[in-house]
Structure formats: structure tokens, C-alpha cells
């Protein structure tokens, strides 16, 4: 359904019926209609379902709605991506919204690069406003890997990434029983090992970080999901990543290891980076003790 649309705007949501109208309004105001809004409801118990069904009936924009059992944002992304056949997927959180030209800007830029199969997608900027970006601007507008731009050039802050759907289908987020979080950079870094991205310093996505959102509760959430933390860290212990970053991830791997129990440690076990993990084990233990005292 709606496979003819270039972009699937994919929104995982949980109890955000009060914020979805602003995103919906921004989608209705798009200067290009070359998209479908795919909403994956991760087990909400508010009136999200009723709201989405109402606006589907309004018929202003094409919308596909799925409801699943609550299991975390990453599982909602897997669920939506599995069921999406549009060329591009643009993940837009339920408490954020797009500028009116967002879809048009993506489409115009993608025309230049879609034939190059080495390019995984385009990354734009997120902003607090249309003038103030989140984090850093890209060091230059160019084509290079996620690892080169975000890690080696140390460009920080959340960005508005648009990916080829076929690549996301090939690289799903690990789903761990009893855990509801794993960092999205798990997949972005995996793609970055093999593909390039186009980097554009245009703000097309406006963020509103809520007090009860994942960004605000990030550290405590990660501690409660140690296998996800171990797997995420292990993904980045290979030679493609800069040494300073591998050291950081080895410390984090060890830290989450100490937060895990026996079964969890087995699930997160890896052969990657054995030497660097051994060397950084004391630092990982000290970080574990510090976080345990601060967050638990």
C-alpha cells in the first residue's frame, strides 16, 4: 500500500496522543505529497489508536497504522521497516515535527544520488528552531561514511537521517527478551561500515525533547537494558572505528557487563575486541560503580 510514494515517514509511538497532532499538522503542510506516514503504536494505553483512526478517515494524507505489544522503540522500528516497501525511510519521533519543505527537500536531493548504490541515504540537520541546529553542523557538505563524519570528524548531536529502506530491512535491531532499549546507532554504524551517506547542512526536522522522552531518560534506560548496551558497544569494536572510540566502547561494554546477570552476559557475549576489553576492564568496573550509585 502506497508503495508509489518515495518516502515512508516512520513514527514509533507510545502514549503520545497529545503530541501527535503537531506532527500530523506538519505533514499536512508538506509542499510535496510524495510520502506515506507509517505509525507504529508500541502498545499505547492512551487514545492514540482512536486519534490515528480519526485522521485516517479525514483523508488529508496517506497513513498506515499498526498496533503492537509494548517492547521498546527499536522493536517498533523493526516492525514498521519490515512492513514498508517505499524506497526511503525517514524516522520521525512522535514528539517532533517537520518543516513544510522537508519531504520536498529530501526528494530533490535524492534525485542526484539514488542511482549510486554505495550511498545509503541522506542526513540533514535537526533543529530546536529553523535557525538553531541541534549539536554540530557537518564539517562540510559531502559524501562519506557515518563513521567518517560522526566519529572521526566528531560531529555531535541528533541528526535527521533518511535511509534506503532495503538496507534497513537487512540490518534489524537486536530484540532482547525483557529489554526495551538499544541505541539506534547500532544500525547506523553497521551501515557505515559498508556504505556512504550524503551530508547536508539544512534543518528540516524540529525537536521538542520532552522530560519523559527517551533522550531525557537515556542513561537510566540503558542501565536497565545491559544486553542492548553490550551488543551496541560490541558493534563498534572493529577496526573500522577510530582507536579512541573503540576504547570508549570497550569501557562501556565492560560497564554493562557488570550490570548484567549470568544469562544476560551470555546473550551479550562477543569475541570482538577481546584485548581492548581486557585492558579497559578496570575502567569499566569503576564506571559501573559510579553509575550504580548515581542512577540506581
PDB file of N, CA and C in Angstrom, residues 39-135:
ATOM      1  N   UNK A  39       2.688   4.837  11.136  1.00  0.00           N
ATOM      2  CA  UNK A  39       2.685   4.984  12.589  1.00  0.00           C
ATOM      3  C   UNK A  39       2.661   3.591  13.216  1.00  0.00           C
ATOM      4  N   UNK A  40       3.672   3.297  14.059  1.00  0.00           N
ATOM      5  CA  UNK A  40       3.716   2.024  14.776  1.00  0.00           C
ATOM      6  C   UNK A  40       3.493   2.317  16.249  1.00  0.00           C
ATOM      7  N   UNK A  41       2.340   1.919  16.737  1.00  0.00           N
ATOM      8  CA  UNK A  41       1.941   2.138  18.127  1.00  0.00           C
ATOM      9  C   UNK A  41       2.478   0.988  18.965  1.00  0.00           C
ATOM     10  N   UNK A  42       3.445   1.311  19.832  1.00  0.00           N
ATOM     11  CA  UNK A  42       4.116   0.295  20.636  1.00  0.00           C
ATOM     12  C   UNK A  42       3.351   0.026  21.933  1.00  0.00           C
ATOM     13  N   UNK A  43       2.073  -0.364  21.776  1.00  0.00           N
ATOM     14  CA  UNK A  43       1.283  -0.772  22.933  1.00  0.00           C
ATOM     15  C   UNK A  43       0.738   0.356  23.777  1.00  0.00           C
ATOM     16  N   UNK A  44       0.426   1.504  23.170  1.00  0.00           N
ATOM     17  CA  UNK A  44      -0.109   2.638  23.936  1.00  0.00           C
ATOM     18  C   UNK A  44      -1.410   2.256  24.638  1.00  0.00           C
ATOM     19  N   UNK A  45      -1.621   2.850  25.838  1.00  0.00           N
ATOM     20  CA  UNK A  45      -2.893   2.665  26.526  1.00  0.00           C
ATOM     21  C   UNK A  45      -3.624   3.995  26.694  1.00  0.00           C
ATOM     22  N   UNK A  46      -3.213   5.009  25.905  1.00  0.00           N
ATOM     23  CA  UNK A  46      -3.984   6.248  25.853  1.00  0.00           C
ATOM     24  C   UNK A  46      -4.897   6.176  24.623  1.00  0.00           C
ATOM     25  N   UNK A  47      -5.319   7.298  24.083  1.00  0.00           N
ATOM     26  CA  UNK A  47      -6.235   7.265  22.940  1.00  0.00           C
ATOM     27  C   UNK A  47      -5.524   7.427  21.600  1.00  0.00           C
ATOM     28  N   UNK A  48      -4.268   6.957  21.520  1.00  0.00           N
ATOM     29  CA  UNK A  48      -3.522   7.051  20.261  1.00  0.00           C
ATOM     30  C   UNK A  48      -4.267   6.388  19.110  1.00  0.00           C
ATOM     31  N   UNK A  49      -4.740   5.174  19.325  1.00  0.00           N
ATOM     32  CA  UNK A  49      -5.425   4.442  18.260  1.00  0.00           C
ATOM     33  C   UNK A  49      -6.647   5.178  17.735  1.00  0.00           C
ATOM     34  N   UNK A  50      -7.450   5.718  18.648  1.00  0.00           N
ATOM     35  CA  UNK A  50      -8.648   6.441  18.249  1.00  0.00           C
ATOM     36  C   UNK A  50      -8.292   7.704  17.444  1.00  0.00           C
ATOM     37  N   UNK A  51      -7.237   8.389  17.894  1.00  0.00           N
ATOM     38  CA  UNK A  51      -6.824   9.597  17.189  1.00  0.00           C
ATOM     39  C   UNK A  51      -6.356   9.282  15.772  1.00  0.00           C
ATOM     40  N   UNK A  52      -5.499   8.277  15.631  1.00  0.00           N
ATOM     41  CA  UNK A  52      -4.974   7.937  14.309  1.00  0.00           C
ATOM     42  C   UNK A  52      -6.092   7.475  13.380  1.00  0.00           C
ATOM     43  N   UNK A  53      -7.016   6.670  13.891  1.00  0.00           N
ATOM     44  CA  UNK A  53      -8.119   6.197  13.051  1.00  0.00           C
ATOM     45  C   UNK A  53      -8.985   7.360  12.577  1.00  0.00           C
ATOM     46  N   UNK A  54      -9.145   8.372  13.419  1.00  0.00           N
ATOM     47  CA  UNK A  54      -9.933   9.543  13.037  1.00  0.00           C
ATOM     48  C   UNK A  54      -9.269  10.298  11.888  1.00  0.00           C
ATOM     49  N   UNK A  55      -7.940  10.529  12.007  1.00  0.00           N
ATOM     50  CA  UNK A  55      -7.284  11.311  10.953  1.00  0.00           C
ATOM     51  C   UNK A  55      -7.107  10.490   9.671  1.00  0.00           C
ATOM     52  N   UNK A  56      -7.073   9.165   9.790  1.00  0.00           N
ATOM     53  CA  UNK A  56      -7.094   8.335   8.579  1.00  0.00           C
ATOM     54  C   UNK A  56      -8.399   8.576   7.829  1.00  0.00           C
ATOM     55  N   UNK A  57      -9.498   8.593   8.585  1.00  0.00           N
ATOM     56  CA  UNK A  57     -10.812   8.825   7.970  1.00  0.00           C
ATOM     57  C   UNK A  57     -10.907  10.220   7.355  1.00  0.00           C
ATOM     58  N   UNK A  58     -10.173  11.200   7.917  1.00  0.00           N
ATOM     59  CA  UNK A  58     -10.192  12.552   7.360  1.00  0.00           C
ATOM     60  C   UNK A  58      -9.610  12.582   5.951  1.00  0.00           C
ATOM     61  N   UNK A  59      -8.656  11.674   5.662  1.00  0.00           N
ATOM     62  CA  UNK A  59      -8.131  11.520   4.310  1.00  0.00           C
ATOM     63  C   UNK A  59      -7.213  12.626   3.815  1.00  0.00           C
ATOM     64  N   UNK A  60      -6.633  13.401   4.723  1.00  0.00           N
ATOM     65  CA  UNK A  60      -5.776  14.517   4.304  1.00  0.00           C
ATOM     66  C   UNK A  60      -4.423  14.052   3.764  1.00  0.00           C
ATOM     67  N   UNK A  61      -3.856  13.016   4.374  1.00  0.00           N
ATOM     68  CA  UNK A  61      -2.594  12.437   3.924  1.00  0.00           C
ATOM     69  C   UNK A  61      -2.703  10.920   4.024  1.00  0.00           C
ATOM     70  N   UNK A  62      -1.895  10.176   3.250  1.00  0.00           N
ATOM     71  CA  UNK A  62      -1.924   8.710   3.371  1.00  0.00           C
ATOM     72  C   UNK A  62      -1.268   8.259   4.684  1.00  0.00           C
ATOM     73  N   UNK A  63      -1.962   7.434   5.437  1.00  0.00           N
ATOM     74  CA  UNK A  63      -1.484   6.973   6.745  1.00  0.00           C
ATOM     75  C   UNK A  63      -1.688   5.466   6.847  1.00  0.00           C
ATOM     76  N   UNK A  64      -0.669   4.781   7.353  1.00  0.00           N
ATOM     77  CA  UNK A  64      -0.782   3.361   7.700  1.00  0.00           C
ATOM     78  C   UNK A  64      -0.531   3.244   9.195  1.00  0.00           C
ATOM     79  N   UNK A  65      -1.418   2.564   9.904  1.00  0.00           N
ATOM     80  CA  UNK A  65      -1.326   2.462  11.363  1.00  0.00           C
ATOM     81  C   UNK A  65      -1.198   0.998  11.774  1.00  0.00           C
ATOM     82  N   UNK A  66      -0.202   0.730  12.633  1.00  0.00           N
ATOM     83  CA  UNK A  66      -0.022  -0.598  13.218  1.00  0.00           C
ATOM     84  C   UNK A  66      -0.023  -0.477  14.737  1.00  0.00           C
ATOM     85  N   UNK A  67      -0.584  -1.473  15.389  1.00  0.00           N
ATOM     86  CA  UNK A  67      -0.536  -1.543  16.850  1.00  0.00           C
ATOM     87  C   UNK A  67       0.117  -2.854  17.245  1.00  0.00           C
ATOM     88  N   UNK A  68       1.077  -2.794  18.151  1.00  0.00           N
ATOM     89  CA  UNK A  68       1.783  -3.997  18.606  1.00  0.00           C
ATOM     90  C   UNK A  68       1.948  -3.965  20.117  1.00  0.00           C
ATOM     91  N   UNK A  69       2.350  -5.088  20.669  1.00  0.00           N
ATOM     92  CA  UNK A  69       2.606  -5.172  22.106  1.00  0.00           C
ATOM     93  C   UNK A  69       3.826  -4.327  22.467  1.00  0.00           C
ATOM     94  N   UNK A  70       3.774  -3.661  23.600  1.00  0.00           N
ATOM     95  CA  UNK A  70       4.874  -2.794  24.023  1.00  0.00           C
ATOM     96  C   UNK A  70       6.157  -3.589  24.227  1.00  0.00           C
ATOM     97  N   UNK A  71       7.223  -3.164  23.544  1.00  0.00           N
ATOM     98  CA  UNK A  71       8.513  -3.835  23.683  1.00  0.00           C
ATOM     99  C   UNK A  71       9.682  -2.902  23.429  1.00  0.00           C
ATOM    100  N   UNK A  72       9.432  -1.602  23.273  1.00  0.00           N
ATOM    101  CA  UNK A  72      10.514  -0.652  23.065  1.00  0.00           C
ATOM    102  C   UNK A  72      10.550  -0.083  21.662  1.00  0.00           C
ATOM    103  N   UNK A  73      11.118   1.114  21.559  1.00  0.00           N
ATOM    104  CA  UNK A  73      11.154   1.830  20.289  1.00  0.00           C
ATOM    105  C   UNK A  73      11.830   1.026  19.190  1.00  0.00           C
ATOM    106  N   UNK A  74      12.942   0.366  19.512  1.00  0.00           N
ATOM    107  CA  UNK A  74      13.686  -0.355  18.470  1.00  0.00           C
ATOM    108  C   UNK A  74      12.856  -1.483  17.860  1.00  0.00           C
ATOM    109  N   UNK A  75      11.992  -2.119  18.656  1.00  0.00           N
ATOM    110  CA  UNK A  75      11.140  -3.182  18.120  1.00  0.00           C
ATOM    111  C   UNK A  75      10.039  -2.583  17.242  1.00  0.00           C
ATOM    112  N   UNK A  76       9.574  -1.387  17.595  1.00  0.00           N
ATOM    113  CA  UNK A  76       8.586  -0.708  16.754  1.00  0.00           C
ATOM    114  C   UNK A  76       9.200  -0.331  15.411  1.00  0.00           C
ATOM    115  N   UNK A  77      10.477   0.085  15.433  1.00  0.00           N
ATOM    116  CA  UNK A  77      11.157   0.391  14.178  1.00  0.00           C
ATOM    117  C   UNK A  77      11.294  -0.874  13.328  1.00  0.00           C
ATOM    118  N   UNK A  78      11.734  -1.970  13.931  1.00  0.00           N
ATOM    119  CA  UNK A  78      11.817  -3.235  13.191  1.00  0.00           C
ATOM    120  C   UNK A  78      10.473  -3.592  12.566  1.00  0.00           C
ATOM    121  N   UNK A  79       9.418  -3.475  13.351  1.00  0.00           N
ATOM    122  CA  UNK A  79       8.070  -3.835  12.906  1.00  0.00           C
ATOM    123  C   UNK A  79       7.650  -2.993  11.700  1.00  0.00           C
ATOM    124  N   UNK A  80       7.868  -1.682  11.792  1.00  0.00           N
ATOM    125  CA  UNK A  80       7.477  -0.809  10.697  1.00  0.00           C
ATOM    126  C   UNK A  80       8.311  -1.015   9.449  1.00  0.00           C
ATOM    127  N   UNK A  81       9.620  -1.166   9.623  1.00  0.00           N
ATOM    128  CA  UNK A  81      10.513  -1.343   8.475  1.00  0.00           C
ATOM    129  C   UNK A  81      10.196  -2.643   7.736  1.00  0.00           C
ATOM    130  N   UNK A  82       9.893  -3.694   8.476  1.00  0.00           N
ATOM    131  CA  UNK A  82       9.532  -4.970   7.848  1.00  0.00           C
ATOM    132  C   UNK A  82       8.337  -4.822   6.912  1.00  0.00           C
ATOM    133  N   UNK A  83       7.444  -3.917   7.238  1.00  0.00           N
ATOM    134  CA  UNK A  83       6.185  -3.771   6.510  1.00  0.00           C
ATOM    135  C   UNK A  83       6.185  -2.584   5.548  1.00  0.00           C
ATOM    136  N   UNK A  84       7.353  -2.014   5.323  1.00  0.00           N
ATOM    137  CA  UNK A  84       7.478  -0.833   4.462  1.00  0.00           C
ATOM    138  C   UNK A  84       8.182  -1.193   3.155  1.00  0.00           C
ATOM    139  N   UNK A  85       7.631  -0.749   2.041  1.00  0.00           N
ATOM    140  CA  UNK A  85       8.224  -1.029   0.733  1.00  0.00           C
ATOM    141  C   UNK A  85       8.552   0.247  -0.035  1.00  0.00           C
ATOM    142  N   UNK A  86       8.541   1.384   0.638  1.00  0.00           N
ATOM    143  CA  UNK A  86       8.927   2.631  -0.020  1.00  0.00           C
ATOM    144  C   UNK A  86      10.437   2.694  -0.160  1.00  0.00           C
ATOM    145  N   UNK A  87      10.917   3.459  -1.103  1.00  0.00           N
ATOM    146  CA  UNK A  87      12.353   3.491  -1.372  1.00  0.00           C
ATOM    147  C   UNK A  87      13.157   4.018  -0.186  1.00  0.00           C
ATOM    148  N   UNK A  88      12.650   5.038   0.488  1.00  0.00           N
ATOM    149  CA  UNK A  88      13.346   5.659   1.606  1.00  0.00           C
ATOM    150  C   UNK A  88      12.517   5.580   2.876  1.00  0.00           C
ATOM    151  N   UNK A  89      13.198   5.488   4.002  1.00  0.00           N
ATOM    152  CA  UNK A  89      12.548   5.538   5.309  1.00  0.00           C
ATOM    153  C   UNK A  89      13.134   6.685   6.107  1.00  0.00           C
ATOM    154  N   UNK A  90      12.254   7.509   6.653  1.00  0.00           N
ATOM    155  CA  UNK A  90      12.631   8.683   7.440  1.00  0.00           C
ATOM    156  C   UNK A  90      11.985   8.538   8.812  1.00  0.00           C
ATOM    157  N   UNK A  91      12.788   8.262   9.830  1.00  0.00           N
ATOM    158  CA  UNK A  91      12.260   8.077  11.181  1.00  0.00           C
ATOM    159  C   UNK A  91      12.037   9.446  11.821  1.00  0.00           C
ATOM    160  N   UNK A  92      10.789   9.709  12.195  1.00  0.00           N
ATOM    161  CA  UNK A  92      10.420  10.974  12.830  1.00  0.00           C
ATOM    162  C   UNK A  92       9.692  10.652  14.130  1.00  0.00           C
ATOM    163  N   UNK A  93      10.238  11.074  15.247  1.00  0.00           N
ATOM    164  CA  UNK A  93       9.668  10.746  16.548  1.00  0.00           C
ATOM    165  C   UNK A  93       8.338  11.455  16.765  1.00  0.00           C
ATOM    166  N   UNK A  94       7.534  10.872  17.630  1.00  0.00           N
ATOM    167  CA  UNK A  94       6.159  11.333  17.821  1.00  0.00           C
ATOM    168  C   UNK A  94       6.044  12.642  18.576  1.00  0.00           C
ATOM    169  N   UNK A  95       7.133  13.131  19.173  1.00  0.00           N
ATOM    170  CA  UNK A  95       7.097  14.422  19.864  1.00  0.00           C
ATOM    171  C   UNK A  95       7.839  15.510  19.086  1.00  0.00           C
ATOM    172  N   UNK A  96       8.129  15.248  17.811  1.00  0.00           N
ATOM    173  CA  UNK A  96       8.819  16.211  16.954  1.00  0.00           C
ATOM    174  C   UNK A  96       7.939  16.533  15.742  1.00  0.00           C
ATOM    175  N   UNK A  97       8.439  17.390  14.849  1.00  0.00           N
ATOM    176  CA  UNK A  97       7.680  17.703  13.647  1.00  0.00           C
ATOM    177  C   UNK A  97       8.627  18.176  12.545  1.00  0.00           C
ATOM    178  N   UNK A  98       8.115  18.307  11.315  1.00  0.00           N
ATOM    179  CA  UNK A  98       8.917  18.651  10.148  1.00  0.00           C
ATOM    180  C   UNK A  98       8.579  20.052   9.650  1.00  0.00           C
ATOM    181  N   UNK A  99       9.568  20.700   9.031  1.00  0.00           N
ATOM    182  CA  UNK A  99       9.283  21.964   8.362  1.00  0.00           C
ATOM    183  C   UNK A  99       8.482  21.643   7.096  1.00  0.00           C
ATOM    184  N   UNK A 100       7.732  22.584   6.550  1.00  0.00           N
ATOM    185  CA  UNK A 100       6.872  22.290   5.392  1.00  0.00           C
ATOM    186  C   UNK A 100       7.616  21.763   4.161  1.00  0.00           C
ATOM    187  N   UNK A 101       8.869  22.157   4.000  1.00  0.00           N
ATOM    188  CA  UNK A 101       9.632  21.755   2.806  1.00  0.00           C
ATOM    189  C   UNK A 101      10.421  20.474   2.995  1.00  0.00           C
ATOM    190  N   UNK A 102      10.245  19.769   4.111  1.00  0.00           N
ATOM    191  CA  UNK A 102      11.106  18.623   4.429  1.00  0.00           C
ATOM    192  C   UNK A 102      11.055  17.532   3.363  1.00  0.00           C
ATOM    193  N   UNK A 103       9.874  17.055   3.042  1.00  0.00           N
ATOM    194  CA  UNK A 103       9.745  15.962   2.063  1.00  0.00           C
ATOM    195  C   UNK A 103      10.254  16.411   0.696  1.00  0.00           C
ATOM    196  N   UNK A 104       9.921  17.628   0.298  1.00  0.00           N
ATOM    197  CA  UNK A 104      10.393  18.153  -0.988  1.00  0.00           C
ATOM    198  C   UNK A 104      11.916  18.239  -1.010  1.00  0.00           C
ATOM    199  N   UNK A 105      12.524  18.693   0.077  1.00  0.00           N
ATOM    200  CA  UNK A 105      13.991  18.814   0.158  1.00  0.00           C
ATOM    201  C   UNK A 105      14.652  17.454   0.038  1.00  0.00           C
ATOM    202  N   UNK A 106      14.092  16.458   0.716  1.00  0.00           N
ATOM    203  CA  UNK A 106      14.644  15.104   0.617  1.00  0.00           C
ATOM    204  C   UNK A 106      14.565  14.607  -0.814  1.00  0.00           C
ATOM    205  N   UNK A 107      13.403  14.756  -1.434  1.00  0.00           N
ATOM    206  CA  UNK A 107      13.212  14.264  -2.797  1.00  0.00           C
ATOM    207  C   UNK A 107      14.125  14.928  -3.806  1.00  0.00           C
ATOM    208  N   UNK A 108      14.279  16.244  -3.715  1.00  0.00           N
ATOM    209  CA  UNK A 108      15.131  16.967  -4.654  1.00  0.00           C
ATOM    210  C   UNK A 108      16.591  16.543  -4.518  1.00  0.00           C
ATOM    211  N   UNK A 109      17.043  16.368  -3.289  1.00  0.00           N
ATOM    212  CA  UNK A 109      18.432  15.939  -3.077  1.00  0.00           C
ATOM    213  C   UNK A 109      18.649  14.487  -3.497  1.00  0.00           C
ATOM    214  N   UNK A 110      17.658  13.642  -3.268  1.00  0.00           N
ATOM    215  CA  UNK A 110      17.821  12.218  -3.557  1.00  0.00           C
ATOM    216  C   UNK A 110      17.939  11.943  -5.049  1.00  0.00           C
ATOM    217  N   UNK A 111      17.347  12.797  -5.881  1.00  0.00           N
ATOM    218  CA  UNK A 111      17.432  12.615  -7.329  1.00  0.00           C
ATOM    219  C   UNK A 111      18.879  12.507  -7.793  1.00  0.00           C
ATOM    220  N   UNK A 112      19.765  13.237  -7.143  1.00  0.00           N
ATOM    221  CA  UNK A 112      21.164  13.284  -7.565  1.00  0.00           C
ATOM    222  C   UNK A 112      21.939  12.029  -7.188  1.00  0.00           C
ATOM    223  N   UNK A 113      21.426  11.250  -6.220  1.00  0.00           N
ATOM    224  CA  UNK A 113      22.246  10.182  -5.645  1.00  0.00           C
ATOM    225  C   UNK A 113      21.606   8.793  -5.683  1.00  0.00           C
ATOM    226  N   UNK A 114      20.343   8.693  -6.043  1.00  0.00           N
ATOM    227  CA  UNK A 114      19.646   7.424  -5.910  1.00  0.00           C
ATOM    228  C   UNK A 114      20.257   6.324  -6.771  1.00  0.00           C
ATOM    229  N   UNK A 115      20.876   6.659  -7.898  1.00  0.00           N
ATOM    230  CA  UNK A 115      21.462   5.643  -8.782  1.00  0.00           C
ATOM    231  C   UNK A 115      22.745   5.047  -8.226  1.00  0.00           C
ATOM    232  N   UNK A 116      23.361   5.725  -7.263  1.00  0.00           N
ATOM    233  CA  UNK A 116      24.620   5.257  -6.672  1.00  0.00           C
ATOM    234  C   UNK A 116      24.314   4.330  -5.498  1.00  0.00           C
ATOM    235  N   UNK A 117      24.454   3.038  -5.698  1.00  0.00           N
ATOM    236  CA  UNK A 117      24.072   2.065  -4.681  1.00  0.00           C
ATOM    237  C   UNK A 117      25.032   2.025  -3.494  1.00  0.00           C
ATOM    238  N   UNK A 118      26.138   2.746  -3.584  1.00  0.00           N
ATOM    239  CA  UNK A 118      27.045   2.828  -2.441  1.00  0.00           C
ATOM    240  C   UNK A 118      26.571   3.859  -1.414  1.00  0.00           C
ATOM    241  N   UNK A 119      25.568   4.626  -1.788  1.00  0.00           N
ATOM    242  CA  UNK A 119      25.055   5.648  -0.883  1.00  0.00           C
ATOM    243  C   UNK A 119      23.812   5.120  -0.177  1.00  0.00           C
ATOM    244  N   UNK A 120      23.872   5.117   1.150  1.00  0.00           N
ATOM    245  CA  UNK A 120      22.802   4.545   1.967  1.00  0.00           C
ATOM    246  C   UNK A 120      21.649   5.501   2.175  1.00  0.00           C
ATOM    247  N   UNK A 121      21.916   6.815   2.071  1.00  0.00           N
ATOM    248  CA  UNK A 121      20.862   7.783   2.309  1.00  0.00           C
ATOM    249  C   UNK A 121      21.425   9.182   2.479  1.00  0.00           C
ATOM    250  N   UNK A 122      20.600  10.057   3.042  1.00  0.00           N
ATOM    251  CA  UNK A 122      20.983  11.449   3.250  1.00  0.00           C
ATOM    252  C   UNK A 122      20.735  11.818   4.704  1.00  0.00           C
ATOM    253  N   UNK A 123      21.678  12.564   5.281  1.00  0.00           N
ATOM    254  CA  UNK A 123      21.486  13.070   6.634  1.00  0.00           C
ATOM    255  C   UNK A 123      21.396  14.587   6.590  1.00  0.00           C
ATOM    256  N   UNK A 124      20.304  15.095   7.169  1.00  0.00           N
ATOM    257  CA  UNK A 124      20.092  16.528   7.319  1.00  0.00           C
ATOM    258  C   UNK A 124      20.252  16.888   8.793  1.00  0.00           C
ATOM    259  N   UNK A 125      20.032  18.139   9.116  1.00  0.00           N
ATOM    260  CA  UNK A 125      20.129  18.593  10.496  1.00  0.00           C
ATOM    261  C   UNK A 125      18.763  18.585  11.178  1.00  0.00           C
ATOM    262  N   UNK A 126      18.786  18.336  12.478  1.00  0.00           N
ATOM    263  CA  UNK A 126      17.638  18.627  13.329  1.00  0.00           C
ATOM    264  C   UNK A 126      17.869  19.995  13.962  1.00  0.00           C
ATOM    265  N   UNK A 127      16.779  20.645  14.329  1.00  0.00           N
ATOM    266  CA  UNK A 127      16.914  21.960  14.939  1.00  0.00           C
ATOM    267  C   UNK A 127      15.969  22.141  16.109  1.00  0.00           C
ATOM    268  N   UNK A 128      16.359  23.014  17.029  1.00  0.00           N
ATOM    269  CA  UNK A 128      15.426  23.464  18.071  1.00  0.00           C
ATOM    270  C   UNK A 128      14.443  24.444  17.450  1.00  0.00           C
ATOM    271  N   UNK A 129      14.940  25.180  16.449  1.00  0.00           N
ATOM    272  CA  UNK A 129      14.143  26.068  15.609  1.00  0.00           C
ATOM    273  C   UNK A 129      14.655  25.911  14.185  1.00  0.00           C
ATOM    274  N   UNK A 130      14.105  26.667  13.244  1.00  0.00           N
ATOM    275  CA  UNK A 130      14.588  26.598  11.865  1.00  0.00           C
ATOM    276  C   UNK A 130      15.957  27.250  11.713  1.00  0.00           C
ATOM    277  N   UNK A 131      16.384  28.009  12.717  1.00  0.00           N
ATOM    278  CA  UNK A 131      17.682  28.697  12.647  1.00  0.00           C
ATOM    279  C   UNK A 131      18.737  28.069  13.563  1.00  0.00           C
ATOM    280  N   UNK A 132      18.346  27.373  14.613  1.00  0.00           N
ATOM    281  CA  UNK A 132      19.291  26.836  15.608  1.00  0.00           C
ATOM    282  C   UNK A 132      19.343  25.317  15.532  1.00  0.00           C
ATOM    283  N   UNK A 133      20.466  24.771  15.041  1.00  0.00           N
ATOM    284  CA  UNK A 133      20.574  23.334  14.882  1.00  0.00           C
ATOM    285  C   UNK A 133      20.838  22.637  16.217  1.00  0.00           C
ATOM    286  N   UNK A 134      20.497  21.361  16.275  1.00  0.00           N
ATOM    287  CA  UNK A 134      20.841  20.507  17.403  1.00  0.00           C
ATOM    288  C   UNK A 134      22.276  20.025  17.208  1.00  0.00           C
ATOM    289  N   UNK A 135      23.121  20.215  18.200  1.00  0.00           N
ATOM    290  CA  UNK A 135      24.502  19.762  18.086  1.00  0.00           C
ATOM    291  C   UNK A 135      25.290  20.545  17.051  1.00  0.00           C
TER     292      UNK A 135
END
